[in-house]
Amino acid sequence: MFKLGWVVPEVKESINSFVKYGQKLTHVSPTWLRFDSNADLHLTVTEEEMHRFLEIAKEKKVKVVPLVVNERFDEGVAGSILGNKKMQEKAAEQLVKFAEKYQVDGVNLDFEGVFGLWRYEYTEFVGKVSEELHRLGKEVSVDVVCQTAPPKSIDDLKENMSGNFEEIKKMLSWADSYDYEGLGKLVDQFILMGYDYHAMGSEPGPVGPLWWIRDVLDYTLKIVDKNKVVLGLPFYGRGWTSIDKMRVEDWEPRNPMSREPMKTAFEAGFELGKAYDYREIKEKSRYFIKSGINPEENSPWGVWELEDGKMTIVYYDDLESLKKKISLVREYELFGIAFWRLGHEDERIWDVL
């Protein structure tokens, strides 16, 4: 089974996790590459660091498919590349040269942000990259924000907003940037980012609730060949600290079946959420004064109080919750699994991978 893990090279724990457990994977995607608005490709590591990592991966017999992003997930960067065919060609050419020079096994394309205005141009770009790299025997995967329904029609938006691009952007979400059907036909692996349902700026809740992942898969598999679909899962948890003093009894977990719009963190009385790795959560669990898990979500949560009267709520995944979500790969007969990111995980998970 295809098993990919993302590694952030500047984070020691992420590298250490790969060194210790990398042999459990088939593919690793180090976050090495970013495009700027001129379609110039930049490395986030030194060549020495890159070669050292490639040697480790070779020893572990793991394929290396570096992550490629639009700088800062900026829609302007994405648009400047995607909206110009010559820039698309320049970007694709640079990826080919990189893959040939460093003999990596492919690339993992991860353009993100509110660039839905160039949704079909992104499909065109991915097609160019795929054509060139497939010619060299390389793999191409694409990461997509999860959808449970078709993205908004760009033509309708342009008509309704009289072509005002700034107004159109306000109507788009990150998920609106992807043409599932088109992308699915071009790439080797179509990776669903099954996380950030409750994001940094939302009210407290699970990062990747089980019921939502099922909805995503039910929708996706009507459009994309299951033999290409990879389920991305979070190794990280997310915690939110109350802005002011708050009593535990004043907070209740959101009903996963609620029809009410999700609140922002601020509206719910919380600061922006921050990522927690499992080791941090395990340490904090000694101080939980309230905890639980909703079977529909299958993501445990816990609450602890701070000395100033505030409180922190954390949602996370452990061995048992991840096992349940990983089982979806067999249930839906998917191509494989991916994890963001190494270094955040409950290390017991490696015993079942």
CSV table of N, CA and C in Angstrom, one decimal, residues 9 12 29 45 53 75 88-89 93 98 108 164 177 214 231 236 239 258 266 277 283 285 298:
chain,number,residue,atom,x,y,z
A,9,PRO,N,12.0,19.8,7.0
A,9,PRO,CA,13.5,19.7,7.3
A,9,PRO,C,14.0,20.6,8.4
A,12,LYS,N,13.6,19.6,13.8
A,12,LYS,CA,14.4,18.5,14.2
A,12,LYS,C,13.6,17.2,14.5
A,29,SER,N,7.9,13.0,1.4
A,29,SER,CA,7.8,14.3,0.8
A,29,SER,C,8.4,15.4,1.7
A,45,VAL,N,16.3,24.3,1.7
A,45,VAL,CA,17.4,23.7,2.4
A,45,VAL,C,18.7,23.9,1.5
A,53,PHE,N,19.7,13.9,3.1
A,53,PHE,CA,18.4,13.3,3.2
A,53,PHE,C,18.2,12.3,2.1
A,75,GLU,N,-2.5,33.5,-3.2
A,75,GLU,CA,-3.2,33.4,-4.5
A,75,GLU,C,-2.6,34.2,-5.6
A,88,GLN,N,3.7,29.2,-16.8
A,88,GLN,CA,3.4,27.8,-16.6
A,88,GLN,C,4.5,26.9,-17.1
A,89,GLU,N,4.9,27.2,-18.3
A,89,GLU,CA,5.9,26.4,-19.0
A,89,GLU,C,7.3,26.6,-18.3
A,93,GLU,N,9.2,23.5,-16.5
A,93,GLU,CA,10.6,23.3,-16.9
A,93,GLU,C,11.6,23.2,-15.7
A,98,PHE,N,15.0,20.2,-11.9
A,98,PHE,CA,15.3,19.8,-10.6
A,98,PHE,C,15.2,18.3,-10.4
A,108,ASN,N,5.5,16.4,-5.4
A,108,ASN,CA,4.2,16.4,-4.8
A,108,ASN,C,3.7,17.9,-4.9
A,164,ASN,N,-15.7,41.7,-11.0
A,164,ASN,CA,-14.8,42.3,-10.0
A,164,ASN,C,-14.1,41.2,-9.3
A,177,SER,N,-10.5,25.8,-5.2
A,177,SER,CA,-9.4,26.0,-6.2
A,177,SER,C,-9.1,24.7,-7.0
A,214,ARG,N,-15.7,10.7,5.8
A,214,ARG,CA,-16.6,9.8,5.0
A,214,ARG,C,-17.3,10.6,3.9
A,231,LEU,N,-5.7,9.0,1.1
A,231,LEU,CA,-6.3,9.7,2.2
A,231,LEU,C,-5.2,10.3,3.1
A,236,TYR,N,-1.1,15.8,13.8
A,236,TYR,CA,-1.1,16.8,14.8
A,236,TYR,C,-2.4,17.0,15.5
A,239,GLY,N,-5.1,23.1,19.5
A,239,GLY,CA,-5.6,23.6,20.8
A,239,GLY,C,-6.0,25.1,20.7
A,258,SER,N,-24.7,19.5,13.8
A,258,SER,CA,-25.3,20.8,13.8
A,258,SER,C,-25.4,21.5,12.5
A,266,PHE,N,-12.7,33.7,17.4
A,266,PHE,CA,-13.0,34.9,18.1
A,266,PHE,C,-14.5,35.0,18.5
A,277,ASP,N,1.8,18.7,19.1
A,277,ASP,CA,2.2,17.3,18.7
A,277,ASP,C,1.7,16.4,19.9
A,283,GLU,N,1.5,15.0,27.7
A,283,GLU,CA,2.0,15.7,28.9
A,283,GLU,C,0.8,16.5,29.5
A,285,SER,N,-2.3,15.9,29.2
A,285,SER,CA,-3.4,15.1,29.6
A,285,SER,C,-3.5,14.8,31.1
A,298,ASN,N,-14.7,10.7,16.2
A,298,ASN,CA,-13.6,9.8,16.4
A,298,ASN,C,-12.3,10.6,16.6
